[in-house]
Amino acid sequence: MRISAIGDVLKVWVWAVGSLVVGLWLTPVAYNGGKALSELSATKDFSGVVNKLAAWSGAARLEDFFKVCWPVAALVSLFPLIEWLRLGGGGAVKGSWSVRLPHMASHGNGEGQAIRPNRWGPLQGLVGFLMTFGAFVLIGYMMVRAGAFRWEADGAAWQRDLVFDIGWTLALAAVVEIFFRCVVLGIFLRAMRTAMAIGLAALMFGGIRFILGGFGNAEAFDGETLSAVHLTGVVFGGGDFVGRVVTVLIPWFAFGCVLGWARWRTASVWLPGGLLMGWLLAERIFSKAAHPVEVADRVAGYLFSGSVQAGIIPLIGVLAMGGLVHLFTHGSRNACH
């Protein structure tokens, strides 16, 4: 373990927390401004782009504004982060896949684990996709049979956007895995033991989804003027905090660990990328094909929490998926043991 590598880990966490804080502070500004623009567009005629922005702002929720503000804050601060990581790192490694990535993300240099060429990568990605997509569609079907969900009246609703959903989840999975499993986990593996590195990267991964879930508590304030301090308190402290930890944070943390384990066992991101794409696509399709049924029982709410990605039942599916990944990658020639 190197002191400089630990410094790299701290830099990543500073960037993550800093971009989150900026995103939370920008969200009320964008929300209030967007709603004002929407009201103004009802009485005045603007250009086509402004009218489209006003229409989107009028229909958008707080969560939608945050999904724009946080990535913008993270992207703008990513370039300073890369330069910060380069300090003392010897520059970026020259290679076809590692263009523009920090040195420590793409090269082990005697520590950690480098991403390696993997001729079986596309096949592993396909297998990973089929495993998670099939498993969580099956879990969704079981939830319908158990009465936790009800099929939508328009049974073909999910089919209309299928091509777009496939493209969207493919792009999102690629971006997420390059960042979390290539860059973040690559840095963490250089500074600490494998289990801790995978766990911390998974905590960051699950924490993002946990925060997004908190915006459900803030929807009650739609139509009011919001402040950043108020919004932060609602997102982190509102609603059933323990329930969100059990049904959202823990399943996503566990799935992040599975993705990290798949990356470490194969020394590539093909398998975790396929796993994530199947997980995301199953959720998008199922959310359009069925809708949750309100349950009064608190325990039942923990078992099924309105999504094939949230709740104890999906958590069991994630743990089973981890076992399958372990068996599938057993004896992988790229794995570091």
Coordinates of C-alpha atoms in Angstrom, one line a residue:
M1 CA 0.0 0.0 0.0
R2 CA 1.4 3.4 -1.0
I3 CA 0.8 6.7 0.7
S4 CA 0.4 8.4 -2.7
A5 CA -2.2 5.7 -3.7
I6 CA -4.2 6.5 -0.6
G7 CA -4.0 10.2 -1.6
D8 CA -5.5 9.2 -4.9
V9 CA -8.4 7.5 -3.1
L10 CA -9.0 10.6 -1.0
K11 CA -9.0 12.8 -4.2
V12 CA -11.7 10.6 -5.8
W13 CA -13.9 10.9 -2.6
V14 CA -13.3 14.7 -2.5
W15 CA -14.4 14.9 -6.1
A16 CA -17.5 12.7 -5.5
V17 CA -18.7 14.6 -2.4
G18 CA -17.8 18.0 -3.9
S19 CA -19.8 17.3 -7.1
L20 CA -22.7 16.0 -5.0
V21 CA -22.8 19.2 -2.9
V22 CA -22.6 21.4 -6.0
G23 CA -25.3 19.4 -7.7
L24 CA -27.6 19.7 -4.6
W25 CA -27.1 23.4 -4.5
L26 CA -27.6 23.9 -8.2
T27 CA -30.8 21.8 -8.3
P28 CA -33.1 24.3 -6.5
V29 CA -31.7 27.2 -8.6
A30 CA -32.4 25.2 -11.8
Y31 CA -35.8 24.0 -10.5
N32 CA -37.1 27.5 -9.5
G33 CA -35.7 29.0 -12.7
G34 CA -37.2 26.3 -14.9
K35 CA -40.6 26.6 -13.3
A36 CA -40.5 30.4 -13.7
L37 CA -39.6 29.9 -17.4
S38 CA -42.4 27.5 -17.9
E39 CA -44.9 30.0 -16.5
L40 CA -43.5 32.8 -18.5
S41 CA -43.7 30.8 -21.7
A42 CA -47.4 30.5 -21.2
T43 CA -47.8 34.2 -21.9
K44 CA -44.9 35.0 -24.1
D45 CA -43.7 33.3 -27.3
F46 CA -40.0 32.3 -27.3
S47 CA -37.7 30.6 -29.9
G48 CA -38.1 26.9 -30.5
V49 CA -35.2 25.8 -28.2
V50 CA -36.5 28.0 -25.3
N51 CA -40.0 26.7 -25.8
K52 CA -38.8 23.1 -25.6
L53 CA -36.8 23.9 -22.5
A54 CA -39.8 25.5 -20.9
A55 CA -42.0 22.6 -21.8
W56 CA -39.5 20.2 -20.3
S57 CA -39.1 22.3 -17.1
G58 CA -42.9 22.5 -16.7
A59 CA -43.2 18.7 -16.7
A60 CA -39.9 17.8 -14.9
R61 CA -39.7 16.8 -11.3
L62 CA -37.1 17.7 -8.7
E63 CA -35.3 14.4 -9.4
D64 CA -35.1 15.3 -13.1
F65 CA -33.4 18.6 -12.4
F66 CA -31.0 16.9 -10.1
K67 CA -30.2 14.2 -12.8
V68 CA -29.0 17.1 -14.9
C69 CA -27.3 19.3 -12.3
W70 CA -25.2 16.6 -10.7
P71 CA -23.8 15.1 -13.9
V72 CA -22.9 18.6 -15.1
A73 CA -21.2 19.4 -11.8
A74 CA -19.4 16.0 -11.9
L75 CA -18.3 16.4 -15.5
V76 CA -17.0 20.0 -15.1
S77 CA -15.0 19.0 -12.0
L78 CA -13.8 15.8 -13.7
F79 CA -11.1 17.6 -15.6
P80 CA -9.5 19.2 -12.5
L81 CA -9.7 15.8 -10.9
I82 CA -7.8 14.1 -13.7
E83 CA -5.1 16.8 -13.6
W84 CA -5.0 16.5 -9.8
L85 CA -4.5 12.7 -10.1
R86 CA -1.7 13.2 -12.7
L87 CA 0.4 15.1 -10.1
G88 CA 3.2 12.8 -9.3
G89 CA 1.6 10.1 -11.4
G90 CA 4.0 10.2 -14.4
G91 CA 1.4 11.1 -17.0
A92 CA -1.1 9.0 -18.8
V93 CA -0.3 5.6 -20.2
K94 CA -0.2 5.5 -23.9
G95 CA -2.6 2.8 -25.1
S96 CA -5.7 2.4 -27.3
W97 CA -8.1 2.0 -24.5
S98 CA -6.7 4.3 -21.9
V99 CA -6.7 7.6 -23.8
R100 CA -7.4 10.5 -21.5
L101 CA -7.6 8.3 -18.4
P102 CA -5.3 8.9 -15.4
H103 CA -2.1 6.9 -15.2
M104 CA -3.2 5.0 -12.1
A105 CA -6.5 3.9 -13.6
S106 CA -5.0 2.0 -16.4
H107 CA -1.7 0.6 -15.2
G108 CA -0.9 -1.5 -12.2
N109 CA 2.8 -0.6 -12.0
G110 CA 3.4 -3.5 -9.6
E111 CA 0.3 -2.8 -7.6
G112 CA -3.4 -3.1 -8.1
Q113 CA -4.7 -4.6 -11.3
A114 CA -4.5 -3.3 -14.8
I115 CA -7.3 -3.8 -17.4
R116 CA -6.0 -6.5 -19.7
P117 CA -6.9 -7.6 -23.2
N118 CA -9.7 -10.2 -23.1
R119 CA -10.5 -12.1 -26.2
W120 CA -13.5 -13.6 -24.5
G121 CA -14.8 -10.2 -23.4
P122 CA -17.8 -9.9 -25.8
L123 CA -18.9 -13.4 -24.9
Q124 CA -18.6 -12.6 -21.2
G125 CA -20.6 -9.4 -21.7
L126 CA -23.4 -11.3 -23.5
V127 CA -23.5 -13.9 -20.8
G128 CA -23.6 -11.3 -18.1
F129 CA -26.4 -9.4 -19.8
L130 CA -28.5 -12.6 -20.3
M131 CA -28.0 -13.6 -16.6
T132 CA -29.1 -10.4 -15.0
F133 CA -31.8 -9.6 -17.6
G134 CA -33.3 -13.0 -17.4
A135 CA -33.1 -13.3 -13.6
F136 CA -34.6 -9.9 -12.8
V137 CA -37.4 -10.2 -15.4
L138 CA -38.2 -13.5 -13.7
I139 CA -38.2 -11.8 -10.3
G140 CA -40.5 -9.1 -11.7
Y141 CA -42.9 -11.8 -12.9
M142 CA -42.8 -13.5 -9.5
M143 CA -43.7 -10.1 -7.9
V144 CA -46.7 -9.8 -10.2
R145 CA -47.8 -13.3 -9.3
A146 CA -47.4 -12.4 -5.6
G147 CA -49.6 -9.4 -6.0
A148 CA -46.9 -6.8 -5.4
F149 CA -47.3 -5.5 -9.0
R150 CA -50.1 -5.3 -11.5
W151 CA -49.7 -5.5 -15.3
E152 CA -50.3 -2.2 -17.1
A153 CA -53.5 -2.0 -19.2
D154 CA -51.5 -1.2 -22.3
G155 CA -49.5 -4.4 -22.5
A156 CA -47.4 -3.2 -25.4
A157 CA -46.2 0.1 -23.8
W158 CA -42.7 -1.3 -23.2
Q159 CA -42.4 -2.5 -26.8
R160 CA -42.6 1.0 -28.3
D161 CA -39.5 2.3 -26.7
L162 CA -37.5 -1.0 -26.7
V163 CA -34.9 0.1 -29.2
F164 CA -34.3 3.4 -27.4
D165 CA -34.1 1.6 -24.1
I166 CA -31.6 -0.9 -25.3
G167 CA -29.4 1.9 -26.7
W168 CA -29.8 4.0 -23.6
T169 CA -28.9 1.2 -21.2
L170 CA -25.9 0.1 -23.4
A171 CA -24.5 3.7 -23.3
L172 CA -25.2 4.2 -19.6
A173 CA -23.7 0.8 -18.7
A174 CA -20.5 1.6 -20.7
V175 CA -20.0 5.0 -19.1
V176 CA -20.7 3.8 -15.6
E177 CA -18.4 0.8 -15.9
I178 CA -15.6 2.7 -17.4
F179 CA -15.8 5.2 -14.6
F180 CA -16.5 3.0 -11.6
R181 CA -14.7 -0.3 -12.5
C182 CA -11.9 1.1 -14.7
V183 CA -11.0 4.4 -13.0
V184 CA -12.4 4.4 -9.4
L185 CA -11.8 0.7 -8.6
G186 CA -8.5 0.8 -10.4
I187 CA -7.3 3.6 -8.1
F188 CA -8.7 1.9 -5.0
L189 CA -7.0 -1.4 -5.8
R190 CA -3.7 0.4 -5.8
A191 CA -4.2 1.7 -2.3
M192 CA -5.9 -1.1 -0.3
R193 CA -6.8 -4.8 -0.2
T194 CA -9.1 -6.1 -2.8
A195 CA -12.1 -6.6 -0.6
M196 CA -12.0 -3.1 0.8
A197 CA -11.4 -1.6 -2.7
I198 CA -14.4 -3.4 -4.1
G199 CA -16.5 -2.5 -1.1
L200 CA -15.7 1.2 -1.2
A201 CA -16.2 1.5 -5.0
A202 CA -19.6 -0.3 -4.5
L203 CA -20.5 2.1 -1.6
M204 CA -20.0 5.1 -3.9
F205 CA -22.0 3.3 -6.7
G206 CA -24.9 2.4 -4.3
G207 CA -24.8 5.8 -2.6
I208 CA -25.6 7.6 -5.9
R209 CA -28.8 5.5 -6.3
F210 CA -29.6 6.0 -2.6
I211 CA -29.5 9.8 -3.0
L212 CA -31.6 9.7 -6.1
G213 CA -34.2 7.7 -4.2
G214 CA -34.4 10.4 -1.6
F215 CA -35.9 12.8 -4.1
G216 CA -39.2 10.9 -3.8
N217 CA -39.5 12.6 -0.4
A218 CA -39.0 16.0 -2.0
E219 CA -41.8 15.7 -4.6
A220 CA -44.3 16.9 -2.0
F221 CA -42.7 20.3 -2.2
D222 CA -43.2 20.7 -5.9
G223 CA -44.7 24.1 -6.6
E224 CA -42.9 25.8 -3.7
T225 CA -39.7 27.8 -3.8
L226 CA -36.9 25.6 -2.5
S227 CA -33.6 26.3 -0.9
A228 CA -30.5 24.1 -1.2
V229 CA -30.3 23.6 2.6
H230 CA -34.0 22.6 2.7
L231 CA -33.6 20.2 -0.2
T232 CA -30.5 18.5 1.3
G233 CA -32.3 17.9 4.5
V234 CA -35.3 16.4 2.8
V235 CA -33.2 14.1 0.5
F236 CA -31.1 12.8 3.3
G237 CA -33.4 12.9 6.3
G238 CA -36.9 12.7 5.0
G239 CA -39.2 9.7 4.7
D240 CA -38.4 6.2 5.9
F241 CA -34.6 6.5 6.1
V242 CA -34.1 3.0 7.5
G243 CA -36.4 1.6 4.8
R244 CA -34.4 3.3 2.1
V245 CA -31.2 1.9 3.4
V246 CA -32.6 -1.7 3.5
T247 CA -34.5 -1.6 0.2
V248 CA -32.2 0.7 -1.9
L249 CA -28.7 1.2 -0.6
I250 CA -28.0 -2.4 0.5
P251 CA -29.2 -4.1 -2.8
W252 CA -27.3 -1.5 -4.9
F253 CA -24.2 -1.9 -2.7
A254 CA -24.4 -5.6 -3.1
F255 CA -24.7 -5.4 -6.9
G256 CA -21.8 -3.0 -7.0
C257 CA -19.8 -5.6 -5.1
V258 CA -20.8 -8.2 -7.7
L259 CA -19.7 -5.9 -10.5
G260 CA -16.4 -5.2 -8.8
W261 CA -15.8 -8.9 -8.3
A262 CA -16.5 -9.6 -11.9
R263 CA -14.1 -6.9 -12.9
W264 CA -11.4 -8.3 -10.6
R265 CA -11.9 -11.9 -11.7
T266 CA -11.7 -11.1 -15.4
A267 CA -9.4 -8.0 -15.3
S268 CA -11.8 -6.4 -17.8
V269 CA -15.1 -4.5 -17.8
W270 CA -16.9 -6.7 -20.4
L271 CA -18.6 -8.9 -17.9
P272 CA -19.6 -6.2 -15.4
G273 CA -20.8 -4.0 -18.3
G274 CA -23.1 -6.8 -19.5
L275 CA -24.3 -7.5 -15.9
L276 CA -25.2 -3.8 -15.4
M277 CA -26.9 -3.4 -18.8
G278 CA -29.1 -6.4 -18.1
W279 CA -30.0 -5.0 -14.6
L280 CA -30.9 -1.6 -16.1
L281 CA -32.8 -2.9 -19.1
A282 CA -34.9 -5.3 -16.9
E283 CA -35.9 -2.4 -14.7
R284 CA -36.8 0.0 -17.6
I285 CA -38.9 -2.7 -19.3
F286 CA -40.6 -3.9 -16.2
S287 CA -41.4 -0.4 -14.9
K288 CA -43.3 0.2 -18.2
A289 CA -45.0 -3.2 -18.2
A290 CA -46.2 -3.2 -14.6
H291 CA -46.9 -0.8 -11.8
P292 CA -46.5 -1.4 -8.0
V293 CA -49.5 -2.1 -5.7
E294 CA -49.7 -0.1 -2.5
V295 CA -49.1 -2.3 0.5
A296 CA -49.8 -1.3 4.1
D297 CA -47.7 -4.0 5.7
R298 CA -44.2 -2.6 6.5
V299 CA -42.5 -6.0 6.2
A300 CA -44.0 -6.6 2.7
G301 CA -42.8 -3.1 1.7
Y302 CA -39.3 -4.2 2.6
L303 CA -39.6 -7.4 0.5
F304 CA -41.0 -5.6 -2.6
S305 CA -40.3 -1.9 -2.8
G306 CA -41.8 -0.8 -6.1
S307 CA -39.0 -2.0 -8.3
V308 CA -37.1 -5.1 -9.4
Q309 CA -34.0 -3.3 -8.1
A310 CA -35.2 -2.5 -4.6
G311 CA -36.2 -4.7 -1.7
I312 CA -35.1 -7.9 0.0
I313 CA -36.3 -10.1 -2.8
P314 CA -34.1 -8.3 -5.4
L315 CA -31.2 -8.4 -2.9
I316 CA -31.5 -12.2 -2.8
G317 CA -31.4 -12.2 -6.6
V318 CA -28.3 -10.1 -6.5
L319 CA -26.6 -12.5 -4.1
A320 CA -27.5 -15.4 -6.3
M321 CA -26.1 -13.5 -9.2
G322 CA -22.8 -13.0 -7.3
G323 CA -22.6 -16.8 -6.9
L324 CA -23.2 -17.3 -10.6
V325 CA -20.5 -14.8 -11.4
H326 CA -18.1 -16.5 -9.1
L327 CA -18.7 -19.9 -10.8
F328 CA -18.6 -18.4 -14.3
T329 CA -15.3 -16.8 -13.7
H330 CA -13.7 -19.7 -11.8
G331 CA -10.3 -20.3 -13.2
S332 CA -10.3 -17.2 -15.4
R333 CA -6.9 -16.7 -16.9
N334 CA -7.0 -13.0 -16.3
A335 CA -8.0 -13.1 -12.6
C336 CA -5.5 -11.9 -10.0
H337 CA -5.2 -14.4 -7.1

